[in-house]
């Protein structure tokens, strides 16, 4: 069984005069044949935390300490896992796409999935995709799942399992959150400190609308 964990960093807002609107939006795939190995990275990181932080039991790159970020990322690069990512330069996105945010998200995620399958990075016929729940809307999550499933079946004649979970429900999602956040920092904040830790594991990194 091959596992692909999906997460994003940044937002899909296009009002750049509004505080908090990001210039870049990143979608990242972390894939592995050993889900257990990824889970152990998160477990080891949580155990190393001070007791008051350990009680939370859920890691978030955006709020955790720099030492925690470095620790988890270093654990991950010691495992048999790989990273693919697409960085969307939102300032270059066509106006019509700006008004179709769910489609844009699905489209970018499908590009990554297509690259994995077309390059035959994963030969295993059984693929489980675990994606972070994006919205409170059940429709949007169902739409995302249906879109990817139909694209893979149509283009590759394969069936995949897609599971939508909350961030804290899955350790793999917590791991890919740190990875995606690190890549996002490189582009949005011109800070590649964390990116450099995981760089050796990135097999594809594409800037969309450069």
CSV table of C-alpha atoms in Angstrom, one decimal:
chain,number,residue,atom,x,y,z
A,1,UNK,CA,0.0,0.0,0.0
A,2,UNK,CA,1.3,3.5,-0.9
A,3,UNK,CA,0.2,6.4,1.2
A,4,UNK,CA,-0.1,10.0,0.0
A,5,UNK,CA,-0.7,12.8,2.5
A,6,UNK,CA,-1.9,16.1,1.2
A,7,UNK,CA,-1.9,19.6,2.8
A,8,UNK,CA,-1.8,23.2,1.8
A,9,UNK,CA,-0.3,26.4,3.0
A,10,UNK,CA,-1.4,29.9,2.3
A,11,UNK,CA,-4.9,30.8,1.2
A,12,UNK,CA,-6.9,31.3,-2.0
A,13,UNK,CA,-8.0,34.8,-1.3
A,14,UNK,CA,-7.2,37.3,-4.1
A,15,UNK,CA,-7.9,40.6,-2.4
A,16,UNK,CA,-4.3,41.6,-1.9
A,17,UNK,CA,-5.2,44.8,-0.1
A,18,UNK,CA,-6.8,42.7,2.7
A,19,UNK,CA,-4.6,41.8,5.6
A,20,UNK,CA,-3.7,38.1,5.7
A,21,UNK,CA,-4.0,37.5,2.0
A,22,UNK,CA,-1.0,35.5,0.8
A,23,UNK,CA,0.9,36.0,-2.5
A,24,UNK,CA,1.5,32.2,-2.8
A,25,UNK,CA,-0.6,29.1,-2.3
A,26,UNK,CA,1.2,25.8,-1.8
A,27,UNK,CA,-0.2,22.2,-2.2
A,28,UNK,CA,2.2,19.5,-1.0
A,29,UNK,CA,2.2,15.7,-1.3
A,30,UNK,CA,4.1,13.6,1.1
A,31,UNK,CA,4.2,10.0,0.0
A,32,UNK,CA,5.6,6.8,1.5
A,33,UNK,CA,5.2,3.0,1.6
A,34,UNK,CA,5.5,3.0,5.4
A,35,UNK,CA,2.8,4.9,7.1
A,36,UNK,CA,4.1,3.6,10.4
A,37,UNK,CA,7.5,5.3,9.8
A,38,UNK,CA,5.8,8.7,9.4
A,39,UNK,CA,3.6,8.2,12.5
A,40,UNK,CA,6.7,7.4,14.6
A,41,UNK,CA,8.3,10.7,13.5
A,42,UNK,CA,5.3,12.6,14.9
A,43,UNK,CA,5.2,10.4,18.1
A,44,UNK,CA,8.9,11.0,18.8
A,45,UNK,CA,8.4,14.8,18.3
A,46,UNK,CA,5.4,14.9,20.7
A,47,UNK,CA,7.2,12.8,23.3
A,48,UNK,CA,10.1,15.3,23.3
A,49,UNK,CA,7.9,18.3,24.1
A,50,UNK,CA,7.4,19.7,27.5
A,51,UNK,CA,4.5,18.2,29.4
A,52,UNK,CA,2.3,21.2,29.1
A,53,UNK,CA,2.6,21.1,25.3
A,54,UNK,CA,2.5,17.4,25.1
A,55,UNK,CA,-1.1,17.4,26.5
A,56,UNK,CA,-2.3,19.1,23.3
A,57,UNK,CA,-1.2,16.0,21.3
A,58,UNK,CA,-1.5,17.7,17.9
A,59,UNK,CA,1.3,19.4,16.1
A,60,UNK,CA,0.9,22.5,14.0
A,61,UNK,CA,3.8,24.0,12.1
A,62,UNK,CA,2.4,27.5,12.3
A,63,UNK,CA,2.2,27.6,16.1
A,64,UNK,CA,4.9,25.2,17.3
A,65,UNK,CA,8.4,26.3,18.4
A,66,UNK,CA,11.3,26.4,15.9
A,67,UNK,CA,13.0,23.6,17.7
A,68,UNK,CA,9.9,21.4,17.3
A,69,UNK,CA,9.7,22.2,13.6
A,70,UNK,CA,13.4,21.3,13.1
A,71,UNK,CA,13.1,18.1,15.1
A,72,UNK,CA,10.1,16.8,13.1
A,73,UNK,CA,11.6,17.7,9.8
A,74,UNK,CA,14.9,16.0,10.6
A,75,UNK,CA,13.0,12.9,11.7
A,76,UNK,CA,11.1,12.9,8.4
A,77,UNK,CA,14.2,13.1,6.1
A,78,UNK,CA,15.6,10.0,7.8
A,79,UNK,CA,12.6,8.0,6.5
A,80,UNK,CA,11.8,6.5,3.2
A,81,UNK,CA,9.5,9.2,2.0
A,82,UNK,CA,9.4,11.8,-0.8
A,83,UNK,CA,7.8,15.2,-1.5
A,84,UNK,CA,6.2,16.8,-4.5
A,85,UNK,CA,4.8,20.3,-4.4
A,86,UNK,CA,3.2,22.9,-6.5
A,87,UNK,CA,3.5,26.6,-5.7
A,88,UNK,CA,0.8,28.8,-7.1
A,89,UNK,CA,1.8,32.4,-7.7
A,90,UNK,CA,-1.6,33.9,-7.0
A,91,UNK,CA,-0.7,37.4,-8.4
A,92,UNK,CA,-0.4,35.8,-11.9
A,93,UNK,CA,-3.6,33.7,-11.8
A,94,UNK,CA,-6.1,34.5,-14.5
A,95,UNK,CA,-9.1,36.5,-13.4
A,96,UNK,CA,-11.6,33.8,-14.3
A,97,UNK,CA,-9.8,31.2,-12.2
A,98,UNK,CA,-9.9,33.6,-9.2
A,99,UNK,CA,-13.6,33.2,-9.1
A,100,UNK,CA,-13.5,29.4,-9.1
A,101,UNK,CA,-11.5,28.6,-6.0
A,102,UNK,CA,-12.7,25.0,-5.5
A,103,UNK,CA,-11.9,24.2,-9.1
A,104,UNK,CA,-8.5,25.8,-8.8
A,105,UNK,CA,-7.7,23.8,-5.7
A,106,UNK,CA,-8.8,20.5,-7.3
A,107,UNK,CA,-7.0,21.4,-10.5
A,108,UNK,CA,-3.6,22.0,-8.7
A,109,UNK,CA,-4.0,18.8,-6.6
A,110,UNK,CA,-4.8,16.8,-9.7
A,111,UNK,CA,-1.6,18.1,-11.5
A,112,UNK,CA,0.5,16.6,-8.6
A,113,UNK,CA,-1.4,13.3,-8.6
A,114,UNK,CA,-1.0,13.1,-12.4
A,115,UNK,CA,2.8,13.7,-12.1
A,116,UNK,CA,3.1,10.9,-9.5
A,117,UNK,CA,1.2,8.4,-11.7
A,118,UNK,CA,2.7,9.4,-15.1
A,119,UNK,CA,6.2,9.2,-13.7
A,120,UNK,CA,5.3,5.9,-12.2
A,121,UNK,CA,6.8,6.9,-8.9
A,122,UNK,CA,4.3,4.6,-7.2
A,123,UNK,CA,4.0,1.2,-8.8
A,124,UNK,CA,1.8,-0.2,-6.1
A,125,UNK,CA,-1.7,-0.7,-7.4
A,126,UNK,CA,-3.2,0.2,-3.9
A,127,UNK,CA,-3.0,3.9,-3.2
A,128,UNK,CA,-4.5,5.6,-0.2
A,129,UNK,CA,-4.7,9.4,-0.3
A,130,UNK,CA,-5.3,11.1,3.0
A,131,UNK,CA,-6.2,14.8,2.6
A,132,UNK,CA,-6.7,17.5,5.2
A,133,UNK,CA,-10.3,18.7,5.6
A,134,UNK,CA,-10.3,22.0,3.8
A,135,UNK,CA,-13.8,23.4,4.5
A,136,UNK,CA,-16.7,22.9,6.9
A,137,UNK,CA,-18.8,22.4,3.7
A,138,UNK,CA,-19.4,18.7,3.2
A,139,UNK,CA,-20.1,19.5,-0.5
A,140,UNK,CA,-16.6,20.9,-1.1
A,141,UNK,CA,-14.8,17.9,0.4
A,142,UNK,CA,-17.0,15.5,-1.5
A,143,UNK,CA,-16.4,17.4,-4.7
A,144,UNK,CA,-12.6,17.2,-4.2
A,145,UNK,CA,-12.8,13.5,-3.6
A,146,UNK,CA,-15.0,12.8,-6.5
A,147,UNK,CA,-12.9,14.9,-8.9
A,148,UNK,CA,-9.6,13.2,-8.1
A,149,UNK,CA,-11.2,9.7,-8.2
A,150,UNK,CA,-12.7,10.4,-11.6
A,151,UNK,CA,-9.5,11.8,-13.1
A,152,UNK,CA,-7.4,8.8,-12.0
A,153,UNK,CA,-10.0,6.3,-13.3
A,154,UNK,CA,-10.3,8.1,-16.6
A,155,UNK,CA,-6.6,8.7,-17.2
A,156,UNK,CA,-5.0,5.7,-15.7
A,157,UNK,CA,-7.7,3.1,-15.2
A,158,UNK,CA,-6.9,2.8,-11.5
A,159,UNK,CA,-8.9,3.1,-8.4
A,160,UNK,CA,-7.7,5.1,-5.4
A,161,UNK,CA,-8.9,5.4,-1.9
A,162,UNK,CA,-9.4,9.0,-0.8
A,163,UNK,CA,-9.9,9.8,2.9
A,164,UNK,CA,-10.7,13.3,4.2
A,165,UNK,CA,-9.7,13.9,7.8
A,166,UNK,CA,-9.3,16.7,10.3
A,167,UNK,CA,-5.7,17.7,10.8
A,168,UNK,CA,-5.4,16.3,14.4
A,169,UNK,CA,-7.0,13.0,13.4
A,170,UNK,CA,-4.0,11.8,11.4
A,171,UNK,CA,-0.3,11.9,12.2
A,172,UNK,CA,0.6,11.9,8.5
A,173,UNK,CA,-1.4,15.0,8.0
A,174,UNK,CA,0.5,16.7,10.8
A,175,UNK,CA,3.8,15.7,9.2
A,176,UNK,CA,2.9,17.0,5.8
A,177,UNK,CA,1.6,20.2,7.4
A,178,UNK,CA,5.2,20.9,8.5
A,179,UNK,CA,6.6,20.1,5.1
A,180,UNK,CA,4.1,22.3,3.2
A,181,UNK,CA,4.6,25.2,5.7
A,182,UNK,CA,8.4,25.0,5.2
A,183,UNK,CA,8.0,25.2,1.4
A,184,UNK,CA,5.5,28.1,1.8
A,185,UNK,CA,8.0,30.0,4.0
A,186,UNK,CA,10.6,29.8,1.3
A,187,UNK,CA,8.3,31.6,-1.2
A,188,UNK,CA,6.1,33.8,0.9
A,189,UNK,CA,8.6,35.0,3.5
A,190,UNK,CA,11.9,34.4,1.6
A,191,UNK,CA,13.0,32.2,4.5
A,192,UNK,CA,14.4,28.8,3.5
A,193,UNK,CA,15.8,27.7,6.8
A,194,UNK,CA,13.2,24.9,7.2
A,195,UNK,CA,13.1,24.2,3.5
A,196,UNK,CA,16.8,23.4,3.4
A,197,UNK,CA,16.2,20.5,6.0
A,198,UNK,CA,13.8,18.7,3.6
A,199,UNK,CA,15.2,19.8,0.3
A,200,UNK,CA,16.9,16.4,-0.3
A,201,UNK,CA,13.5,14.7,-0.2
A,202,UNK,CA,11.8,16.9,-2.8
A,203,UNK,CA,11.6,15.2,-6.1
A,204,UNK,CA,9.5,17.8,-7.8
A,205,UNK,CA,8.8,21.4,-7.1
A,206,UNK,CA,6.9,23.5,-9.7
A,207,UNK,CA,5.9,27.1,-9.7
A,208,UNK,CA,2.5,27.5,-11.4
A,209,UNK,CA,2.0,30.9,-13.1
A,210,UNK,CA,5.6,32.0,-12.6
